[in-house]
PDB file of C-alpha atoms in Angstrom:
ATOM      1  CA  MET J  28      54.230 -18.120 -19.116  1.00 46.00           C
ATOM      2  CA  SER J  29      51.012 -16.877 -17.556  1.00 53.00           C
ATOM      3  CA  ASP J  30      51.315 -19.519 -14.818  1.00 81.00           C
ATOM      4  CA  TRP J  31      54.698 -18.690 -13.325  1.00 93.00           C
ATOM      5  CA  THR J  32      55.345 -21.505 -10.851  1.00 95.00           C
ATOM      6  CA  LEU J  33      58.733 -22.560  -9.497  1.00 98.00           C
ATOM      7  CA  ARG J  34      58.604 -26.345  -9.125  1.00 96.00           C
ATOM      8  CA  GLU J  35      61.784 -27.107  -7.173  1.00 98.00           C
ATOM      9  CA  GLU J  36      62.921 -26.292  -3.636  1.00 98.00           C
ATOM     10  CA  LEU J  37      66.221 -26.154  -1.752  1.00 98.00           C
ATOM     11  CA  ALA J  38      66.455 -25.907   2.029  1.00 97.00           C
ATOM     12  CA  THR J  39      68.912 -23.211   3.155  1.00 95.00           C
ATOM     13  CA  ALA J  40      69.850 -21.608   6.457  1.00 90.00           C
ATOM     14  CA  SER J  41      67.618 -18.660   5.537  1.00 93.00           C
ATOM     15  CA  GLY J  42      64.611 -20.779   4.582  1.00 95.00           C
ATOM     16  CA  ALA J  43      63.333 -22.815   1.675  1.00 98.00           C
ATOM     17  CA  VAL J  44      64.258 -21.390  -1.729  1.00 98.00           C
ATOM     18  CA  ARG J  45      61.974 -22.049  -4.683  1.00 98.00           C
ATOM     19  CA  TRP J  46      63.666 -22.433  -8.054  1.00 98.00           C
ATOM     20  CA  ASP J  47      63.222 -23.852 -11.516  1.00 98.00           C
ATOM     21  CA  ARG J  48      65.038 -24.328 -14.801  1.00 97.00           C
ATOM     22  CA  PHE J  49      63.895 -24.789 -18.358  1.00 95.00           C
ATOM     23  CA  GLY J  50      65.285 -24.954 -21.867  1.00 97.00           C
ATOM     24  CA  ASP J  51      67.785 -27.244 -23.550  1.00 94.00           C
ATOM     25  CA  PRO J  52      69.467 -29.481 -20.916  1.00 95.00           C
ATOM     26  CA  GLY J  53      72.603 -29.305 -23.015  1.00 95.00           C
ATOM     27  CA  GLY J  54      72.406 -25.561 -23.568  1.00 96.00           C
ATOM     28  CA  ASP J  55      74.724 -22.951 -22.116  1.00 97.00           C
ATOM     29  CA  PRO J  56      73.468 -22.247 -18.557  1.00 98.00           C
ATOM     30  CA  VAL J  57      72.136 -18.808 -17.671  1.00 98.00           C
ATOM     31  CA  VAL J  58      71.110 -17.777 -14.134  1.00 98.00           C
ATOM     32  CA  LEU J  59      68.636 -14.905 -13.710  1.00 98.00           C
ATOM     33  CA  LEU J  60      68.516 -12.851 -10.490  1.00 98.00           C
ATOM     34  CA  HIS J  61      65.657 -10.583  -9.460  1.00 98.00           C
ATOM     35  CA  GLY J  62      65.758  -7.536  -7.205  1.00 97.00           C
ATOM     36  CA  THR J  63      63.537  -5.893  -4.623  1.00 96.00           C
ATOM     37  CA  PRO J  64      60.590  -5.701  -4.116  1.00 96.00           C
ATOM     38  CA  PHE J  65      60.236  -8.156  -6.975  1.00 98.00           C
ATOM     39  CA  SER J  66      60.616 -11.877  -7.647  1.00 98.00           C
ATOM     40  CA  SER J  67      61.684 -14.163 -10.475  1.00 98.00           C
ATOM     41  CA  TYR J  68      58.417 -13.166 -12.170  1.00 98.00           C
ATOM     42  CA  VAL J  69      60.177 -10.075 -13.570  1.00 98.00           C
ATOM     43  CA  TRP J  70      61.828 -12.518 -16.015  1.00 98.00           C
ATOM     44  CA  HIS J  71      58.607 -14.203 -17.179  1.00 97.00           C
ATOM     45  CA  GLU J  72      58.984 -12.751 -20.689  1.00 97.00           C
ATOM     46  CA  VAL J  73      62.783 -12.778 -21.047  1.00 98.00           C
ATOM     47  CA  ALA J  74      63.408 -16.246 -19.573  1.00 98.00           C
ATOM     48  CA  PRO J  75      61.382 -18.271 -22.115  1.00 97.00           C
ATOM     49  CA  ALA J  76      62.938 -16.295 -24.968  1.00 97.00           C
ATOM     50  CA  LEU J  77      66.439 -17.167 -23.726  1.00 98.00           C
ATOM     51  CA  ALA J  78      65.384 -20.804 -23.345  1.00 98.00           C
ATOM     52  CA  ALA J  79      63.936 -20.847 -26.869  1.00 97.00           C
ATOM     53  CA  ALA J  80      67.296 -19.589 -28.126  1.00 97.00           C
ATOM     54  CA  GLY J  81      68.999 -22.703 -26.753  1.00 97.00           C
ATOM     55  CA  HIS J  82      70.018 -21.735 -23.206  1.00 98.00           C
ATOM     56  CA  LEU J  83      69.326 -23.670 -20.023  1.00 98.00           C
ATOM     57  CA  VAL J  84      67.728 -20.964 -17.897  1.00 98.00           C
ATOM     58  CA  HIS J  85      67.745 -21.043 -14.087  1.00 98.00           C
ATOM     59  CA  VAL J  86      65.437 -18.824 -12.035  1.00 98.00           C
ATOM     60  CA  TRP J  87      64.893 -18.548  -8.277  1.00 98.00           C
ATOM     61  CA  ASP J  88      63.096 -16.512  -5.663  1.00 98.00           C
ATOM     62  CA  MET J  89      65.442 -15.280  -2.958  1.00 98.00           C
ATOM     63  CA  PRO J  90      64.542 -16.145   0.655  1.00 98.00           C
ATOM     64  CA  GLY J  91      61.872 -13.722   1.835  1.00 98.00           C
ATOM     65  CA  TYR J  92      60.687 -13.046  -1.728  1.00 98.00           C
ATOM     66  CA  GLY J  93      58.128 -14.411  -4.174  1.00 98.00           C
ATOM     67  CA  SER J  94      57.268 -18.043  -3.515  1.00 98.00           C
ATOM     68  CA  SER J  95      60.262 -18.747  -1.270  1.00 98.00           C
ATOM     69  CA  GLU J  96      59.926 -19.020   2.488  1.00 98.00           C
ATOM     70  CA  MET J  97      58.954 -15.928   4.482  1.00 98.00           C
ATOM     71  CA  ARG J  98      59.179 -16.132   8.263  1.00 96.00           C
ATOM     72  CA  SER J  99      59.558 -13.985  11.344  1.00 94.00           C
ATOM     73  CA  GLY J 100      63.168 -13.278  12.274  1.00 94.00           C
ATOM     74  CA  GLN J 101      64.414 -14.337   8.851  1.00 96.00           C
ATOM     75  CA  ASP J 102      67.739 -12.979   7.602  1.00 96.00           C
ATOM     76  CA  VAL J 103      67.140 -11.721   4.059  1.00 96.00           C
ATOM     77  CA  SER J 104      70.092  -9.329   3.876  1.00 96.00           C
ATOM     78  CA  LEU J 105      72.257  -8.911   0.807  1.00 96.00           C
ATOM     79  CA  ALA J 106      75.085 -10.678   2.634  1.00 95.00           C
ATOM     80  CA  VAL J 107      72.953 -13.809   3.042  1.00 97.00           C
ATOM     81  CA  GLN J 108      71.607 -13.713  -0.518  1.00 98.00           C
ATOM     82  CA  GLY J 109      75.145 -13.722  -1.939  1.00 97.00           C
ATOM     83  CA  ARG J 110      76.049 -16.833   0.035  1.00 97.00           C
ATOM     84  CA  ILE J 111      72.829 -18.574  -1.001  1.00 97.00           C
ATOM     85  CA  LEU J 112      73.491 -17.869  -4.676  1.00 98.00           C
ATOM     86  CA  THR J 113      76.875 -19.570  -4.275  1.00 97.00           C
ATOM     87  CA  GLU J 114      75.130 -22.519  -2.593  1.00 97.00           C
ATOM     88  CA  LEU J 115      72.572 -22.733  -5.394  1.00 98.00           C
ATOM     89  CA  LEU J 116      75.228 -22.761  -8.116  1.00 98.00           C
ATOM     90  CA  ALA J 117      76.857 -25.729  -6.386  1.00 97.00           C
ATOM     91  CA  HIS J 118      73.478 -27.449  -6.004  1.00 97.00           C
ATOM     92  CA  TRP J 119      72.809 -26.980  -9.709  1.00 98.00           C
ATOM     93  CA  GLY J 120      76.291 -28.202 -10.628  1.00 97.00           C
ATOM     94  CA  LEU J 121      77.102 -24.993 -12.492  1.00 97.00           C
ATOM     95  CA  ALA J 122      80.830 -24.316 -12.476  1.00 94.00           C
ATOM     96  CA  GLU J 123      80.793 -21.182 -14.659  1.00 97.00           C
ATOM     97  CA  PRO J 124      77.355 -20.054 -15.859  1.00 98.00           C
ATOM     98  CA  SER J 125      76.425 -16.741 -17.383  1.00 98.00           C
ATOM     99  CA  VAL J 126      74.567 -14.548 -14.896  1.00 98.00           C
ATOM    100  CA  VAL J 127      72.013 -11.817 -15.543  1.00 98.00           C
ATOM    101  CA  ALA J 128      71.118  -9.741 -12.485  1.00 98.00           C
ATOM    102  CA  HIS J 129      68.521  -6.995 -12.017  1.00 98.00           C
ATOM    103  CA  ASP J 130      68.325  -4.355  -9.279  1.00 98.00           C
ATOM    104  CA  PHE J 131      69.823  -5.589  -5.987  1.00 96.00           C
ATOM    105  CA  GLY J 132      70.350  -8.953  -7.675  1.00 98.00           C
ATOM    106  CA  GLY J 133      73.354  -7.133  -9.131  1.00 98.00           C
ATOM    107  CA  CYS J 134      74.836  -6.709  -5.675  1.00 98.00           C
ATOM    108  CA  VAL J 135      74.020 -10.350  -4.867  1.00 98.00           C
ATOM    109  CA  ALA J 136      75.812 -11.563  -8.007  1.00 98.00           C
ATOM    110  CA  LEU J 137      78.799  -9.299  -7.408  1.00 98.00           C
ATOM    111  CA  ARG J 138      79.140 -10.359  -3.763  1.00 98.00           C
ATOM    112  CA  ALA J 139      78.951 -14.045  -4.664  1.00 98.00           C
ATOM    113  CA  HIS J 140      81.694 -13.570  -7.261  1.00 98.00           C
ATOM    114  CA  LEU J 141      83.987 -11.168  -5.421  1.00 98.00           C
ATOM    115  CA  LEU J 142      83.641 -12.506  -1.878  1.00 98.00           C
ATOM    116  CA  HIS J 143      82.528 -16.136  -2.128  1.00 97.00           C
ATOM    117  CA  GLY J 144      84.394 -17.435  -5.161  1.00 96.00           C
ATOM    118  CA  ALA J 145      81.434 -17.974  -7.492  1.00 98.00           C
ATOM    119  CA  ARG J 146      82.710 -18.084 -11.079  1.00 98.00           C
ATOM    120  CA  TYR J 147      80.770 -16.741 -14.069  1.00 98.00           C
ATOM    121  CA  ARG J 148      81.339 -17.004 -17.773  1.00 98.00           C
ATOM    122  CA  ARG J 149      79.733 -13.603 -18.308  1.00 98.00           C
ATOM    123  CA  LEU J 150      77.849 -11.104 -16.147  1.00 98.00           C
ATOM    124  CA  ALA J 151      75.048  -8.769 -17.241  1.00 98.00           C
ATOM    125  CA  LEU J 152      73.986  -6.098 -14.737  1.00 98.00           C
ATOM    126  CA  VAL J 153      70.548  -4.621 -15.409  1.00 98.00           C
ATOM    127  CA  ASP J 154      69.721  -1.381 -13.548  1.00 98.00           C
ATOM    128  CA  ALA J 155      71.787  -2.803 -10.716  1.00 98.00           C
ATOM    129  CA  VAL J 156      72.005  -1.632  -7.122  1.00 97.00           C
ATOM    130  CA  ALA J 157      75.775  -1.567  -6.813  1.00 96.00           C
ATOM    131  CA  LEU J 158      76.961   1.965  -6.022  1.00 96.00           C
ATOM    132  CA  ARG J 159      76.574   4.342  -3.096  1.00 91.00           C
ATOM    133  CA  PRO J 160      74.304   6.077  -2.345  1.00 90.00           C
ATOM    134  CA  TRP J 161      71.268   3.884  -3.066  1.00 86.00           C
ATOM    135  CA  GLY J 162      67.618   3.663  -2.126  1.00 78.00           C
ATOM    136  CA  THR J 163      64.721   5.878  -3.166  1.00 76.00           C
ATOM    137  CA  ASP J 164      63.333   8.465  -0.754  1.00 82.00           C
ATOM    138  CA  PHE J 165      60.430   6.106  -0.066  1.00 83.00           C
ATOM    139  CA  PHE J 166      62.784   3.189   0.559  1.00 83.00           C
ATOM    140  CA  ARG J 167      64.790   5.176   3.105  1.00 84.00           C
ATOM    141  CA  LEU J 168      61.654   6.478   4.791  1.00 87.00           C
ATOM    142  CA  VAL J 169      60.236   2.983   5.253  1.00 84.00           C
ATOM    143  CA  GLY J 170      63.604   1.577   6.293  1.00 81.00           C
ATOM    144  CA  GLY J 171      63.825   4.091   9.098  1.00 84.00           C
ATOM    145  CA  HIS J 172      60.271   3.490  10.318  1.00 83.00           C
ATOM    146  CA  SER J 173      59.501  -0.093   9.325  1.00 84.00           C
ATOM    147  CA  HIS J 174      57.909  -0.841  12.705  1.00 87.00           C
ATOM    148  CA  VAL J 175      55.304   1.852  11.986  1.00 88.00           C
ATOM    149  CA  PHE J 176      54.557   0.776   8.408  1.00 88.00           C
ATOM    150  CA  GLU J 177      54.160  -2.851   9.494  1.00 89.00           C
ATOM    151  CA  GLN J 178      51.025  -1.787  11.361  1.00 89.00           C
ATOM    152  CA  LEU J 179      49.224  -0.362   8.324  1.00 93.00           C
ATOM    153  CA  PRO J 180      45.758  -1.807   7.665  1.00 96.00           C
ATOM    154  CA  ALA J 181      45.964  -4.476   4.975  1.00 96.00           C
ATOM    155  CA  ALA J 182      44.100  -2.421   2.356  1.00 97.00           C
ATOM    156  CA  LEU J 183      46.386   0.603   2.808  1.00 96.00           C
ATOM    157  CA  HIS J 184      49.478  -1.597   2.711  1.00 96.00           C
ATOM    158  CA  ARG J 185      48.310  -3.232  -0.521  1.00 97.00           C
ATOM    159  CA  ALA J 186      47.659   0.166  -2.125  1.00 97.00           C
ATOM    160  CA  LEU J 187      51.083   1.425  -1.029  1.00 95.00           C
ATOM    161  CA  VAL J 188      52.888  -1.588  -2.491  1.00 96.00           C
ATOM    162  CA  ARG J 189      50.956  -1.345  -5.772  1.00 97.00           C
ATOM    163  CA  GLU J 190      51.878   2.318  -6.215  1.00 96.00           C
ATOM    164  CA  TYR J 191      55.483   1.675  -5.270  1.00 95.00           C
ATOM    165  CA  VAL J 192      55.954  -1.267  -7.650  1.00 97.00           C
ATOM    166  CA  ALA J 193      54.119   0.526 -10.461  1.00 98.00           C
ATOM    167  CA  SER J 194      56.489   3.503 -10.150  1.00 96.00           C
ATOM    168  CA  ALA J 195      59.395   1.294 -11.269  1.00 97.00           C
ATOM    169  CA  SER J 196      57.922   1.093 -14.778  1.00 98.00           C
ATOM    170  CA  HIS J 197      58.170   3.895 -17.322  1.00 98.00           C
ATOM    171  CA  LEU J 198      55.493   2.596 -19.694  1.00 94.00           C
ATOM    172  CA  GLY J 199      53.095   1.224 -17.076  1.00 97.00           C
ATOM    173  CA  LEU J 200      52.577  -2.401 -16.103  1.00 97.00           C
ATOM    174  CA  ARG J 201      49.735  -4.540 -17.340  1.00 96.00           C
ATOM    175  CA  PRO J 202      47.225  -5.156 -14.523  1.00 96.00           C
ATOM    176  CA  ALA J 203      47.933  -8.898 -14.427  1.00 95.00           C
ATOM    177  CA  THR J 204      51.679  -8.265 -14.252  1.00 97.00           C
ATOM    178  CA  LEU J 205      51.296  -5.738 -11.444  1.00 97.00           C
ATOM    179  CA  ASP J 206      49.032  -8.163  -9.570  1.00 96.00           C
ATOM    180  CA  ALA J 207      51.630 -10.934  -9.864  1.00 96.00           C
ATOM    181  CA  LEU J 208      54.403  -8.698  -8.512  1.00 97.00           C
ATOM    182  CA  VAL J 209      52.321  -7.410  -5.603  1.00 98.00           C
ATOM    183  CA  ARG J 210      50.647 -10.679  -4.567  1.00 97.00           C
ATOM    184  CA  PRO J 211      53.567 -12.141  -2.553  1.00 97.00           C
ATOM    185  CA  TRP J 212      53.573  -9.049  -0.335  1.00 97.00           C
ATOM    186  CA  THR J 213      49.919  -9.320   0.683  1.00 97.00           C
ATOM    187  CA  GLY J 214      48.400 -11.174   3.630  1.00 96.00           C
ATOM    188  CA  GLU J 215      49.841 -11.187   7.126  1.00 94.00           C
ATOM    189  CA  ARG J 216      52.977 -13.103   6.154  1.00 96.00           C
ATOM    190  CA  GLY J 217      53.656 -11.092   2.989  1.00 97.00           C
ATOM    191  CA  GLN J 218      53.090  -7.715   4.624  1.00 96.00           C
ATOM    192  CA  ALA J 219      55.583  -8.490   7.391  1.00 95.00           C
ATOM    193  CA  ALA J 220      58.089  -9.788   4.809  1.00 96.00           C
ATOM    194  CA  PHE J 221      57.818  -6.621   2.717  1.00 96.00           C
ATOM    195  CA  TYR J 222      58.913  -4.359   5.560  1.00 95.00           C
ATOM    196  CA  ARG J 223      61.455  -6.898   6.838  1.00 94.00           C
ATOM    197  CA  GLN J 224      63.454  -6.848   3.614  1.00 93.00           C
ATOM    198  CA  ILE J 225      63.510  -3.052   3.554  1.00 93.00           C
ATOM    199  CA  ALA J 226      64.532  -2.831   7.210  1.00 91.00           C
ATOM    200  CA  GLN J 227      67.492  -5.148   6.539  1.00 93.00           C
ATOM    201  CA  ALA J 228      68.739  -3.256   3.492  1.00 90.00           C
ATOM    202  CA  ASP J 229      72.167  -1.834   4.274  1.00 91.00           C
ATOM    203  CA  GLN J 230      74.439   0.137   1.979  1.00 92.00           C
ATOM    204  CA  ARG J 231      77.500  -1.369   3.653  1.00 93.00           C
ATOM    205  CA  HIS J 232      76.915  -4.511   1.577  1.00 95.00           C
ATOM    206  CA  THR J 233      77.736  -2.582  -1.587  1.00 96.00           C
ATOM    207  CA  ASP J 234      80.333  -0.368   0.113  1.00 96.00           C
ATOM    208  CA  GLU J 235      82.221  -3.554   0.964  1.00 96.00           C
ATOM    209  CA  ILE J 236      82.612  -4.599  -2.675  1.00 98.00           C
ATOM    210  CA  GLN J 237      82.584  -1.304  -4.593  1.00 98.00           C
ATOM    211  CA  PRO J 238      86.396  -0.868  -4.353  1.00 98.00           C
ATOM    212  CA  LEU J 239      86.755  -4.313  -5.974  1.00 98.00           C
ATOM    213  CA  TYR J 240      84.893  -3.538  -9.211  1.00 98.00           C
ATOM    214  CA  PRO J 241      88.085  -2.562 -11.077  1.00 98.00           C
ATOM    215  CA  THR J 242      89.407  -6.078 -10.385  1.00 97.00           C
ATOM    216  CA  LEU J 243      86.592  -7.813 -12.298  1.00 98.00           C
ATOM    217  CA  ASP J 244      88.140  -9.936 -15.027  1.00 97.00           C
ATOM    218  CA  LEU J 245      85.267 -11.296 -17.110  1.00 98.00           C
ATOM    219  CA  PRO J 246      82.999  -9.974 -19.850  1.00 98.00           C
ATOM    220  CA  VAL J 247      80.465  -7.559 -18.322  1.00 98.00           C
ATOM    221  CA  THR J 248      77.611  -5.671 -19.933  1.00 98.00           C
ATOM    222  CA  VAL J 249      75.645  -3.001 -18.085  1.00 98.00           C
ATOM    223  CA  CYS J 250      72.075  -2.519 -19.360  1.00 98.00           C
ATOM    224  CA  TRP J 251      70.098   0.457 -18.102  1.00 98.00           C
ATOM    225  CA  GLY J 252      66.663   1.926 -18.624  1.00 98.00           C
ATOM    226  CA  ALA J 253      67.123   5.439 -19.968  1.00 98.00           C
ATOM    227  CA  GLU J 254      64.073   6.573 -17.970  1.00 98.00           C
ATOM    228  CA  ASP J 255      64.952   4.834 -14.689  1.00 98.00           C
ATOM    229  CA  THR J 256      63.800   7.062 -11.813  1.00 96.00           C
ATOM    230  CA  TRP J 257      64.785   4.599  -9.073  1.00 96.00           C
ATOM    231  CA  VAL J 258      68.458   4.232 -10.022  1.00 96.00           C
ATOM    232  CA  PRO J 259      69.190   6.903 -12.633  1.00 96.00           C
ATOM    233  CA  LEU J 260      71.134   6.225 -15.814  1.00 98.00           C
ATOM    234  CA  ALA J 261      74.079   8.212 -14.420  1.00 97.00           C
ATOM    235  CA  LYS J 262      74.634   5.338 -11.975  1.00 97.00           C
ATOM    236  CA  GLY J 263      74.802   2.896 -14.859  1.00 98.00           C
ATOM    237  CA  GLU J 264      77.357   5.076 -16.594  1.00 98.00           C
ATOM    238  CA  GLU J 265      79.392   5.298 -13.386  1.00 98.00           C
ATOM    239  CA  LEU J 266      79.240   1.546 -12.833  1.00 98.00           C
ATOM    240  CA  ALA J 267      80.317   0.747 -16.399  1.00 98.00           C
ATOM    241  CA  GLY J 268      83.220   3.147 -15.979  1.00 98.00           C
ATOM    242  CA  LEU J 269      84.484   1.290 -12.906  1.00 98.00           C
ATOM    243  CA  ILE J 270      84.522  -2.170 -14.513  1.00 98.00           C
ATOM    244  CA  PRO J 271      87.330  -2.877 -16.990  1.00 97.00           C
ATOM    245  CA  ARG J 272      86.068  -3.217 -20.576  1.00 96.00           C
ATOM    246  CA  ALA J 273      82.414  -3.156 -19.501  1.00 98.00           C
ATOM    247  CA  ARG J 274      79.930  -2.233 -22.208  1.00 97.00           C
ATOM    248  CA  LEU J 275      77.018   0.095 -21.407  1.00 98.00           C
ATOM    249  CA  VAL J 276      73.688  -0.397 -23.174  1.00 98.00           C
ATOM    250  CA  ARG J 277      71.091   2.337 -22.766  1.00 98.00           C
ATOM    251  CA  VAL J 278      67.557   1.036 -23.247  1.00 98.00           C
ATOM    252  CA  PRO J 279      65.244   3.815 -24.501  1.00 97.00           C
ATOM    253  CA  ARG J 280      61.710   4.258 -23.161  1.00 97.00           C
ATOM    254  CA  ALA J 281      62.367   1.892 -20.255  1.00 98.00           C
ATOM    255  CA  GLY J 282      62.309   2.599 -16.543  1.00 98.00           C
ATOM    256  CA  HIS J 283      63.823   0.598 -13.716  1.00 98.00           C
ATOM    257  CA  LEU J 284      61.842  -2.513 -14.692  1.00 98.00           C
ATOM    258  CA  VAL J 285      63.636  -3.002 -18.009  1.00 98.00           C
ATOM    259  CA  PRO J 286      62.755  -6.741 -18.168  1.00 98.00           C
ATOM    260  CA  LEU J 287      59.073  -5.731 -18.262  1.00 98.00           C
ATOM    261  CA  ASP J 288      59.253  -2.344 -19.999  1.00 98.00           C
ATOM    262  CA  ALA J 289      61.443  -3.551 -22.882  1.00 98.00           C
ATOM    263  CA  PRO J 290      61.649  -7.369 -22.816  1.00 98.00           C
ATOM    264  CA  ALA J 291      62.300  -7.752 -26.551  1.00 98.00           C
ATOM    265  CA  ARG J 292      65.085  -5.169 -26.623  1.00 98.00           C
ATOM    266  CA  LEU J 293      66.674  -6.553 -23.461  1.00 98.00           C
ATOM    267  CA  THR J 294      66.466 -10.138 -24.744  1.00 98.00           C
ATOM    268  CA  SER J 295      68.131  -9.105 -27.993  1.00 98.00           C
ATOM    269  CA  GLU J 296      70.966  -7.386 -26.135  1.00 98.00           C
ATOM    270  CA  LEU J 297      71.414 -10.333 -23.763  1.00 98.00           C
ATOM    271  CA  LEU J 298      71.487 -12.903 -26.574  1.00 98.00           C
ATOM    272  CA  ALA J 299      74.121 -10.894 -28.431  1.00 97.00           C
ATOM    273  CA  PHE J 300      76.174 -10.655 -25.239  1.00 97.00           C
ATOM    274  CA  LEU J 301      75.793 -14.345 -24.362  1.00 97.00           C
ATOM    275  CA  ARG J 302      76.913 -15.372 -27.852  1.00 93.00           C
ATOM    276  CA  SER J 303      79.821 -12.947 -28.118  1.00 84.00           C
TER     277      SER J 303
END
């Protein structure tokens, strides 16, 4: 999937959302959620493998991310993303899909389920942002001074984003992959959107649901890169311990970007979980 293009669009209160689905129309539905500062492209190796295994795979770029709408004054907070996921599930006609969520997509999936009534058959959380405290030192620095960073010259901004995104991988990203992840954040619109989503990040959106994790009553697997420097493995262990009967899978030689560092291993674990 070298040409990762989302062909469909849904108008929402937070802007147009680009989405797509592929695989067997009669297959068990799976919804993939990306995190920040990424897009659905993080699944460009895992998604086709799940589709080839017989699943109907749904992918989407959250408002303010990837190919979805980016605009001044846009609300791209975790609270909004959880409501939009619920809206998308209804639009797709999915009553109880399996959900796989990476990074802050984990919080989005959990909020949609715990606060907005979205029902899942199974939930896989991959290096999820779900527990306090969260945010790298860089993330907190930018969040506190986003108005300053927004004024960086374009070349310096692009270099900063490339280094930041690259640091999420343990093995190192292929140049074309890194380019695809960085591209949405370039240009006047993309640069403003990059700092907007960091400025709106707020730990209260996970604090609100963290006490509810012990009430989760569905199969949950927690997959974590053993070399994750953004959200260390200890957080994965803590999260799995809070969710009844959750299974923890440690992925060796993978950083925070497990879907790109270890796509084959992650796909194997997800297929086993989806079929269990």
